[in-house]
């Protein structure tokens, strides 16, 4: 009743909000909400990759009396900073695209595998960045299939 009253009184009123605030149960069900430090409503982490990138430029100022060399150096530092921000965004997008924020689901999938295969899949995560999510999943499934076949061949040779 309180939510309905709020919608009636405030939502879409002149100068008022245009969307409803999230309910705690909505946020708890959002992907990544169980990860420590991930804020699903903002879509970022408390501690980002290369979290100290801002320290590079925090004390830099452009002055009127800067020499052309100083300006060129400062612009180059800003380019480096932007490259670091682009890498941060790329890594965050990688997590989102690969659905790695749904930690519980990934953990449950890992538990279904035998320990040796689980270890193999975890070691192969390193190569996920070199191809698409579908290609990586296909590669892993084919490698696991080959590993299982070798294991079965070895078992049958024992007889």
CSV table of C-alpha atoms in Angstrom, one decimal:
chain,number,residue,atom,x,y,z
A,1,UNK,CA,0.0,0.0,0.0
A,2,UNK,CA,2.9,2.4,0.8
A,3,UNK,CA,4.5,1.7,-2.6
A,4,UNK,CA,1.2,2.4,-4.4
A,5,UNK,CA,0.7,5.6,-2.4
A,6,UNK,CA,4.2,6.7,-3.3
A,7,UNK,CA,3.6,6.0,-7.0
A,8,UNK,CA,0.4,8.0,-6.9
A,9,UNK,CA,1.8,11.0,-5.0
A,10,UNK,CA,5.3,11.3,-6.4
A,11,UNK,CA,6.0,9.3,-9.6
A,12,UNK,CA,5.9,11.4,-12.8
A,13,UNK,CA,4.9,14.6,-10.9
A,14,UNK,CA,6.5,17.8,-12.0
A,15,UNK,CA,10.1,17.8,-10.7
A,16,UNK,CA,9.6,14.3,-9.2
A,17,UNK,CA,11.2,11.0,-10.1
A,18,UNK,CA,10.3,9.1,-13.3
A,19,UNK,CA,11.2,5.6,-12.0
A,20,UNK,CA,10.4,3.7,-8.9
A,21,UNK,CA,13.2,3.3,-6.4
A,22,UNK,CA,14.4,-0.3,-6.2
A,23,UNK,CA,13.0,-2.6,-3.5
A,24,UNK,CA,15.6,-4.5,-1.5
A,25,UNK,CA,14.2,-7.8,-2.8
A,26,UNK,CA,14.7,-6.6,-6.4
A,27,UNK,CA,18.3,-5.7,-5.7
A,28,UNK,CA,19.0,-9.1,-4.0
A,29,UNK,CA,17.7,-10.9,-7.2
A,30,UNK,CA,19.9,-8.8,-9.5
A,31,UNK,CA,22.8,-10.6,-11.2
A,32,UNK,CA,26.0,-10.1,-9.2
A,33,UNK,CA,24.3,-8.9,-6.0
A,34,UNK,CA,25.9,-11.7,-4.0
A,35,UNK,CA,29.4,-10.6,-5.0
A,36,UNK,CA,31.2,-8.7,-2.4
A,37,UNK,CA,31.9,-5.2,-3.7
A,38,UNK,CA,29.7,-5.3,-6.7
A,39,UNK,CA,26.9,-2.8,-6.9
A,40,UNK,CA,24.3,-4.1,-9.4
A,41,UNK,CA,22.3,-0.9,-9.6
A,42,UNK,CA,25.4,1.1,-10.5
A,43,UNK,CA,26.9,-1.7,-12.5
A,44,UNK,CA,30.4,-1.4,-11.0
A,45,UNK,CA,32.6,-2.5,-8.2
A,46,UNK,CA,33.8,-0.8,-5.0
A,47,UNK,CA,37.3,-1.6,-5.9
A,48,UNK,CA,37.8,-1.5,-9.7
A,49,UNK,CA,40.6,-3.0,-11.8
A,50,UNK,CA,43.6,-0.6,-11.6
A,51,UNK,CA,41.9,1.3,-8.8
A,52,UNK,CA,44.7,3.7,-8.5
A,53,UNK,CA,44.5,5.0,-12.0
A,54,UNK,CA,43.1,8.3,-10.8
A,55,UNK,CA,46.2,9.0,-8.8
A,56,UNK,CA,48.1,9.6,-12.0
A,57,UNK,CA,46.2,12.8,-12.7
A,58,UNK,CA,44.8,13.9,-9.3
A,59,UNK,CA,47.4,16.7,-8.8
A,60,UNK,CA,47.8,17.7,-12.5
A,61,UNK,CA,46.8,21.2,-13.5
A,62,UNK,CA,47.0,23.0,-16.8
A,63,UNK,CA,48.5,26.4,-16.2
A,64,UNK,CA,48.5,29.4,-18.6
A,65,UNK,CA,52.2,29.7,-18.4
A,66,UNK,CA,52.9,26.0,-19.2
A,67,UNK,CA,55.6,25.4,-21.8
A,68,UNK,CA,54.5,23.5,-25.0
A,69,UNK,CA,56.6,20.5,-23.7
A,70,UNK,CA,54.7,20.6,-20.4
A,71,UNK,CA,51.4,20.7,-22.2
A,72,UNK,CA,52.4,17.9,-24.4
A,73,UNK,CA,53.5,15.8,-21.4
A,74,UNK,CA,50.2,16.5,-19.6
A,75,UNK,CA,48.2,15.5,-22.6
A,76,UNK,CA,50.2,12.3,-23.0
A,77,UNK,CA,49.5,11.5,-19.3
A,78,UNK,CA,45.8,12.1,-19.9
A,79,UNK,CA,45.9,9.7,-22.8
A,80,UNK,CA,47.6,7.1,-20.6
A,81,UNK,CA,44.9,7.6,-18.0
A,82,UNK,CA,42.1,7.2,-20.6
A,83,UNK,CA,43.8,4.0,-21.8
A,84,UNK,CA,43.7,2.7,-18.3
A,85,UNK,CA,40.0,3.6,-18.0
A,86,UNK,CA,39.3,1.9,-21.3
A,87,UNK,CA,41.0,-1.3,-20.0
A,88,UNK,CA,38.9,-1.1,-16.8
A,89,UNK,CA,35.7,-0.8,-18.8
A,90,UNK,CA,36.8,-3.6,-21.1
A,91,UNK,CA,37.4,-5.9,-18.2
A,92,UNK,CA,34.1,-5.0,-16.6
A,93,UNK,CA,32.3,-5.7,-19.9
A,94,UNK,CA,34.1,-9.0,-20.1
A,95,UNK,CA,32.5,-10.1,-16.8
A,96,UNK,CA,29.1,-8.9,-17.9
A,97,UNK,CA,29.3,-10.5,-21.4
A,98,UNK,CA,30.5,-13.9,-20.0
A,99,UNK,CA,27.8,-13.9,-17.3
A,100,UNK,CA,30.5,-14.2,-14.6
A,101,UNK,CA,28.6,-12.0,-12.2
A,102,UNK,CA,26.2,-14.8,-11.5
A,103,UNK,CA,28.7,-16.4,-9.1
A,104,UNK,CA,26.3,-18.9,-7.5
A,105,UNK,CA,25.3,-20.4,-10.9
A,106,UNK,CA,28.9,-20.8,-11.9
A,107,UNK,CA,29.8,-22.3,-8.6
A,108,UNK,CA,26.9,-24.8,-8.9
A,109,UNK,CA,28.0,-25.7,-12.4
A,110,UNK,CA,31.6,-26.3,-11.2
A,111,UNK,CA,30.4,-28.6,-8.4
A,112,UNK,CA,28.7,-30.9,-11.0
A,113,UNK,CA,32.1,-31.7,-12.5
A,114,UNK,CA,34.6,-34.2,-11.0
A,115,UNK,CA,37.5,-32.6,-9.2
A,116,UNK,CA,40.0,-33.2,-12.0
A,117,UNK,CA,37.7,-31.7,-14.7
A,118,UNK,CA,36.9,-28.8,-12.4
A,119,UNK,CA,40.6,-28.0,-12.0
A,120,UNK,CA,41.0,-28.3,-15.8
A,121,UNK,CA,38.1,-25.9,-16.5
A,122,UNK,CA,39.5,-23.4,-13.9
A,123,UNK,CA,42.9,-23.5,-15.5
A,124,UNK,CA,41.4,-23.0,-19.0
A,125,UNK,CA,39.6,-19.8,-17.9
A,126,UNK,CA,42.8,-18.0,-18.7
A,127,UNK,CA,42.2,-18.5,-22.4
A,128,UNK,CA,38.6,-17.2,-22.3
A,129,UNK,CA,39.7,-13.7,-23.2
A,130,UNK,CA,41.1,-14.8,-26.6
A,131,UNK,CA,37.8,-15.8,-28.1
A,132,UNK,CA,34.0,-15.4,-27.7
A,133,UNK,CA,32.0,-16.9,-24.9
A,134,UNK,CA,30.5,-19.5,-27.2
A,135,UNK,CA,33.8,-20.4,-28.7
A,136,UNK,CA,35.4,-20.8,-25.3
A,137,UNK,CA,32.5,-23.0,-24.1
A,138,UNK,CA,32.7,-25.2,-27.2
A,139,UNK,CA,36.5,-25.5,-26.7
A,140,UNK,CA,36.1,-26.5,-23.1
A,141,UNK,CA,33.4,-29.1,-23.9
A,142,UNK,CA,35.5,-30.6,-26.7
A,143,UNK,CA,38.6,-30.7,-24.5
A,144,UNK,CA,36.6,-32.3,-21.7
A,145,UNK,CA,35.2,-34.8,-24.2
A,146,UNK,CA,38.7,-35.7,-25.3
A,147,UNK,CA,39.9,-36.0,-21.7
A,148,UNK,CA,37.0,-38.3,-20.9
A,149,UNK,CA,37.7,-40.5,-23.9
A,150,UNK,CA,41.4,-40.8,-23.0
A,151,UNK,CA,40.4,-41.7,-19.5
A,152,UNK,CA,37.9,-44.4,-20.8
A,153,UNK,CA,40.6,-45.7,-23.2
A,154,UNK,CA,43.0,-46.0,-20.3
A,155,UNK,CA,40.4,-47.8,-18.2
A,156,UNK,CA,39.6,-50.2,-21.0
A,157,UNK,CA,43.3,-51.0,-21.6
A,158,UNK,CA,43.6,-52.1,-18.0
A,159,UNK,CA,41.4,-55.2,-18.8
